[in-house]
Short mmCIF file of C-alpha atoms and ligand atoms in Angstrom, two decimals:
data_model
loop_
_atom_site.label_atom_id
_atom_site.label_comp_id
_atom_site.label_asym_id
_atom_site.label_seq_id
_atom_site.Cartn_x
_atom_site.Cartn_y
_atom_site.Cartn_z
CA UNK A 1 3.60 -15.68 3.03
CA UNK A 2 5.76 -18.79 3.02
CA UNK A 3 4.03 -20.43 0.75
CA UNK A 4 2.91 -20.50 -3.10
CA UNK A 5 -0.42 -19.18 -3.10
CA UNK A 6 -2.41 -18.33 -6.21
CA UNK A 7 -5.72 -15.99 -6.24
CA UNK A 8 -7.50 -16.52 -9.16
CA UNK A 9 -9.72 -13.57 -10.95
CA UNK A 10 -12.46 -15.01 -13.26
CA UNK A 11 -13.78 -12.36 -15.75
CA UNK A 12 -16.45 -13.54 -17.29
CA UNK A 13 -19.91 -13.65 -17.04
CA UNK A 14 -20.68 -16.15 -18.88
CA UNK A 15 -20.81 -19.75 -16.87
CA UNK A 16 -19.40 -22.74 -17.72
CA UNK A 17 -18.12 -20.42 -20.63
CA UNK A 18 -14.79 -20.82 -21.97
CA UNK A 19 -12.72 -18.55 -19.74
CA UNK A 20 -14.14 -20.12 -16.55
CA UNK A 21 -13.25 -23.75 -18.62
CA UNK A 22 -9.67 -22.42 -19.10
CA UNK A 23 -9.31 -21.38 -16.13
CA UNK A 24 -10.64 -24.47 -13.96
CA UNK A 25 -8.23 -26.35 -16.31
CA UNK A 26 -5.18 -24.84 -14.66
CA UNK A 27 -6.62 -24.84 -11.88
CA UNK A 28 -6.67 -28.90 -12.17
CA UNK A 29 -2.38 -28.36 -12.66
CA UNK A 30 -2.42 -25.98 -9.54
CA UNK A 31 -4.24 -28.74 -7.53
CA UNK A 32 -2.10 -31.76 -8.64
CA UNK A 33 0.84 -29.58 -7.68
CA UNK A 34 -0.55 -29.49 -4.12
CA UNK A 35 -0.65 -25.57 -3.95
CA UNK A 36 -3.80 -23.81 -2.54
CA UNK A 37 -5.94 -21.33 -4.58
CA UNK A 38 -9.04 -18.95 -3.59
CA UNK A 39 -10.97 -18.79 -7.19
CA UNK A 40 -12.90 -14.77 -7.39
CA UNK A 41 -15.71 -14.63 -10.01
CA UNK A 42 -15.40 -11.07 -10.45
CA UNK A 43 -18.56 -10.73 -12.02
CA UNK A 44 -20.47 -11.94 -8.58
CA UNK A 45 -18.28 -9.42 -6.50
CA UNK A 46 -19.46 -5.49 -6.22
CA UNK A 47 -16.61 -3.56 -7.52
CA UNK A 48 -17.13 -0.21 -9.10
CA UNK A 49 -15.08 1.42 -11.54
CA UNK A 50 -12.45 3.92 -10.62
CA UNK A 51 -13.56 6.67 -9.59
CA UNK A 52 -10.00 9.07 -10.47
CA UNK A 53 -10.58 10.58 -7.06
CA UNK A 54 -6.87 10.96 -6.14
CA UNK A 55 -7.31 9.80 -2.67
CA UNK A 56 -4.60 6.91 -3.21
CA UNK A 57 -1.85 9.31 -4.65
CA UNK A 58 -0.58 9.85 -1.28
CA UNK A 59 -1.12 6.73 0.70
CA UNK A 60 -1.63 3.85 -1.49
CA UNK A 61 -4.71 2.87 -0.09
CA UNK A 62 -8.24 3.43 -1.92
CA UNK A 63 -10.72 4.86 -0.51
CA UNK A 64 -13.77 3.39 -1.22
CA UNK A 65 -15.28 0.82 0.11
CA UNK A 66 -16.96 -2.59 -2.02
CA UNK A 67 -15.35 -6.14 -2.28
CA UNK A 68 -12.26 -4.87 -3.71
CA UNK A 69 -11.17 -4.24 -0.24
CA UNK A 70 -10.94 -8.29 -0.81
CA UNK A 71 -8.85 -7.87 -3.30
CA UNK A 72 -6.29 -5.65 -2.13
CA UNK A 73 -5.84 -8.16 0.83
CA UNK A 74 -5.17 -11.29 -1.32
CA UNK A 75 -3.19 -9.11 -3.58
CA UNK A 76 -0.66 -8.05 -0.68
CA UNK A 77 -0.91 -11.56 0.55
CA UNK A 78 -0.43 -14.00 -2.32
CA UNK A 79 2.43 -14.61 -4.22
CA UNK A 80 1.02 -16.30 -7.31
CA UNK A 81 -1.74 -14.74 -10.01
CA UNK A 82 -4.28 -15.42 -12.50
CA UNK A 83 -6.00 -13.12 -14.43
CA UNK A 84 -8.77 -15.23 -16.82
CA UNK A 85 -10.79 -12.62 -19.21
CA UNK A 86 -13.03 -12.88 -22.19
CA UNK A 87 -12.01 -10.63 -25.32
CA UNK A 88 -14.82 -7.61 -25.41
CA UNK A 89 -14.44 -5.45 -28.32
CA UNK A 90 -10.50 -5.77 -28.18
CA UNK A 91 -10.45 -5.59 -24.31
CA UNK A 92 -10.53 -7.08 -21.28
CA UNK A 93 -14.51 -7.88 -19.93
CA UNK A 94 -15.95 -5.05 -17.90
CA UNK A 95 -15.57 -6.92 -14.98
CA UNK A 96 -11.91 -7.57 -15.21
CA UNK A 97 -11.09 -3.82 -16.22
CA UNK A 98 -12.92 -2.75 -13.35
CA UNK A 99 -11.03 -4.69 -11.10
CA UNK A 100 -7.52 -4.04 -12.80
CA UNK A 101 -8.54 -0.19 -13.15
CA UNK A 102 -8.77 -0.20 -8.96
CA UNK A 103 -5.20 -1.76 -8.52
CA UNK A 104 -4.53 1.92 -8.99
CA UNK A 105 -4.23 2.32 -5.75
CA UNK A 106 -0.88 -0.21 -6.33
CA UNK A 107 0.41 1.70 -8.90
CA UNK A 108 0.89 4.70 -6.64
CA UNK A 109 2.41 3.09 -4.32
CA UNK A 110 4.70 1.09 -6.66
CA UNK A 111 5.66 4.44 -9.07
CA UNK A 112 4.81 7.20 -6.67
CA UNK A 113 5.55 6.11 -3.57
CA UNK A 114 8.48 3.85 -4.41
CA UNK A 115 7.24 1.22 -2.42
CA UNK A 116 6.81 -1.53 -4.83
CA UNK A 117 4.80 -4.31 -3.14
CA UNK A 118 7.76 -7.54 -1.83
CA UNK A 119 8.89 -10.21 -3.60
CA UNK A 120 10.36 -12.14 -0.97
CA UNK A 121 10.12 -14.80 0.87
CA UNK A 122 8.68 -16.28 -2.55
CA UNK A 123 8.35 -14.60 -5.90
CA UNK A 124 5.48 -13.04 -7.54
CA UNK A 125 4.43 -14.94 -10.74
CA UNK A 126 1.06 -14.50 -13.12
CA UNK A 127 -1.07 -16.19 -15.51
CA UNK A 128 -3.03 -14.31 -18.10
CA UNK A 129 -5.56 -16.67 -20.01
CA UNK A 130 -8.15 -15.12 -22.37
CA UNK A 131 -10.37 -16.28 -25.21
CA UNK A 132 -12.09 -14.69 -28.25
CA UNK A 133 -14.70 -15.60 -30.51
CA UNK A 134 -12.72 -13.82 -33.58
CA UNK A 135 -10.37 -15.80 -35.50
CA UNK A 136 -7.91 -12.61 -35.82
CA UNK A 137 -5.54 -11.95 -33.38
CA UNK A 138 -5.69 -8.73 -33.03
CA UNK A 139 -8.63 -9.77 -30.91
CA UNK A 140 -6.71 -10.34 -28.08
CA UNK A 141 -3.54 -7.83 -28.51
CA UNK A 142 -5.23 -5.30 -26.29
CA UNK A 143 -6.05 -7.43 -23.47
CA UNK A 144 -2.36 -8.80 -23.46
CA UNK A 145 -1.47 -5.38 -22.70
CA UNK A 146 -3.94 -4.69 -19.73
CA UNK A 147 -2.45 -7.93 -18.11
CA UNK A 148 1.20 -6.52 -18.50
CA UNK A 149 0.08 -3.55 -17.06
CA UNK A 150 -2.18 -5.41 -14.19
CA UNK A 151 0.77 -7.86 -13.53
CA UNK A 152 3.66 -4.84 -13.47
CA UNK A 153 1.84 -2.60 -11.03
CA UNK A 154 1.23 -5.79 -8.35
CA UNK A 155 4.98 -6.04 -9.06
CA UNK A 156 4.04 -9.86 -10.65
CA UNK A 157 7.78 -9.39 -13.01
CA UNK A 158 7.21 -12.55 -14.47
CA UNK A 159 4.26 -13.60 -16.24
CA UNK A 160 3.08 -16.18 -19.01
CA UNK A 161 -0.10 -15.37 -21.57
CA UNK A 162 -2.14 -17.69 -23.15
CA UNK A 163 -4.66 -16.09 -25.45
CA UNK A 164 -7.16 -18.32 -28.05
CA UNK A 165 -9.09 -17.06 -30.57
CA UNK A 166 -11.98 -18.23 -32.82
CA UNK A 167 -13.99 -19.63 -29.84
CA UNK A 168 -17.56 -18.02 -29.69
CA UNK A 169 -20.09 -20.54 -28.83
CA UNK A 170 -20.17 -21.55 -25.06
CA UNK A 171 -17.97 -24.56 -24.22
CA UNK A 172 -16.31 -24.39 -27.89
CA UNK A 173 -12.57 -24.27 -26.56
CA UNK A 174 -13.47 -28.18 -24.77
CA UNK A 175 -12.80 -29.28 -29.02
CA UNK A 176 -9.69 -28.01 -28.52
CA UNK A 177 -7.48 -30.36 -26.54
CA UNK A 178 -4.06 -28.22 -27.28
CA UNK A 179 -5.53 -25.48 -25.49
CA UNK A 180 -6.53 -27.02 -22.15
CA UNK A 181 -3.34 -29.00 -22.06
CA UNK A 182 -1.49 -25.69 -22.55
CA UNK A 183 -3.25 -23.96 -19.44
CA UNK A 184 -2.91 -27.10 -17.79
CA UNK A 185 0.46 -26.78 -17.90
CA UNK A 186 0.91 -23.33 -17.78
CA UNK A 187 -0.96 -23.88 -13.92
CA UNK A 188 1.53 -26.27 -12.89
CA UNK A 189 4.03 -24.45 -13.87
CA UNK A 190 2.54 -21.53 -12.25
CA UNK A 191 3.04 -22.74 -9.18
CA UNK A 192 6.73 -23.90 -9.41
CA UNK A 193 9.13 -22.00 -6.56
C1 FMN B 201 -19.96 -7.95 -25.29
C2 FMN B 201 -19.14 -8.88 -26.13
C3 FMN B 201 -18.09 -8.37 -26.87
C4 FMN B 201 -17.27 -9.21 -27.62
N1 FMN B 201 -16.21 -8.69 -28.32
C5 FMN B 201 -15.34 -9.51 -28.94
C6 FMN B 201 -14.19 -8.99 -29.60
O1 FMN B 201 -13.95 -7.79 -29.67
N2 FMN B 201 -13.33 -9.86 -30.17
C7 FMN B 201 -13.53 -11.21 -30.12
O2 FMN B 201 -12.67 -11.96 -30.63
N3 FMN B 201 -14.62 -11.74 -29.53
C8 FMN B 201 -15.53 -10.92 -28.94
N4 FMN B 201 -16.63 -11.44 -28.29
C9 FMN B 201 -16.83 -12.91 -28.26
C10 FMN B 201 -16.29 -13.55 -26.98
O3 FMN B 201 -14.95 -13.16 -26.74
C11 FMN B 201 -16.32 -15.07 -27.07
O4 FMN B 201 -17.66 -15.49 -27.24
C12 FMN B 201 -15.71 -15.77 -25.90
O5 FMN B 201 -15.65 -17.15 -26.16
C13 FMN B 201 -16.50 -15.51 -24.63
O6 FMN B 201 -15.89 -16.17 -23.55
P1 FMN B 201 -16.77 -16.79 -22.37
O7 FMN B 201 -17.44 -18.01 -22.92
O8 FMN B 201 -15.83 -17.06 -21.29
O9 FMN B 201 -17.76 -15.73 -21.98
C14 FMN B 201 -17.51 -10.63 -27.60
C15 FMN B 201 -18.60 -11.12 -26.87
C16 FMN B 201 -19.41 -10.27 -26.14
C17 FMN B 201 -20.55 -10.83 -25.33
#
């Protein structure tokens, strides 16, 4: 793809909550940048955990068959990434570990296969946002991790995190005006060359 691209993975379930509010806030950067971005609330798509079958170990390619067969397209195809998740109990939501647990497929290809998906003609970049209601941040130290791991086996080298804490109640993070400048920025920047 010749162009910056981002695909977008909403984690939680929660509307209006304050993921999705991060997230459409650097979305609003991405869009005054000009770039195009496909938004997927992951909690709307059917994707089943993985199932460990093997069947990817020696191709790449997963065998099953849900709407992460979406996924794998825009994965291969886009060049820019965010990953948007609620903290739940230390972790990333259900929905985004289910979706980051089938990128599996990836990883074989990347660490078995040596076939690490291409950076050219423009580099992969990511985005982690996520938000817990805890004010410790600890809270959000796990799901950190998961995104490394997410953004390494796409072969995304470069990524930025923005993690808040001690924002429960729905639409709680809209008090705080640092954060959603931060994201906003962090989605402009996102989609720098
Ligand atoms: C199932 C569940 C588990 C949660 N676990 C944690 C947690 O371990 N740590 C934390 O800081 N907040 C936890 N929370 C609170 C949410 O992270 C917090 O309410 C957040 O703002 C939800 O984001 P949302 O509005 O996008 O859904 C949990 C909430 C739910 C529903």
């Amino acid at each position: 793809m010749n162009r910056v691209s981002v695909s977008a993975f909403l984690g939680s379930p929660r509307k209006g909550g304050n993921t999705e509010i991060l997230l459409n806030k650097a979305l609003e950067g991405i869009d005054e940048s000009g770039a195009n971005y496909t938004v997927f609330n992951l909690n709307e798509m059917d994707i089943r955990g993985c199932q460990d079958c093997g069947d990817c170990e020696d191709t790449g390619v997963c065998t099953k068959t849900d709407d992460m067969d979406e996924i794998y397209e825009v994965i291969r195809n886009t060049n820019r990434f965010i990953l948007a998740s609620p903290v739940f109990f230390f972790g990333l939501s259900a929905q985004a570990k289910a979706m980051v647990d089938r990128t599996q497929a990836f990883w074989c290809e990347k660490y078995l296969l040596k076939k690490p998906l291409p950076q050219k003609p423009i580099a992969r970049k990511g985005l982690f946002i996520s938000v817990g209601g805890m004010k410790k941040e600890i809270g959000y130290t796990c799901t950190q991790a998961s995104a490394k791991a997410f953004f390494r086996t796409i072969s995304v080298n470069e990524h930025q995190a923005l993690s808040y804490v001690g924002f429960d109640k729905k639409g709680a993070i809209l008090k705080n005006s640092k954060a959603l400048e931060e994201v906003y920025e962090a989605g402009k920047k996102l989609v720098t060359p």
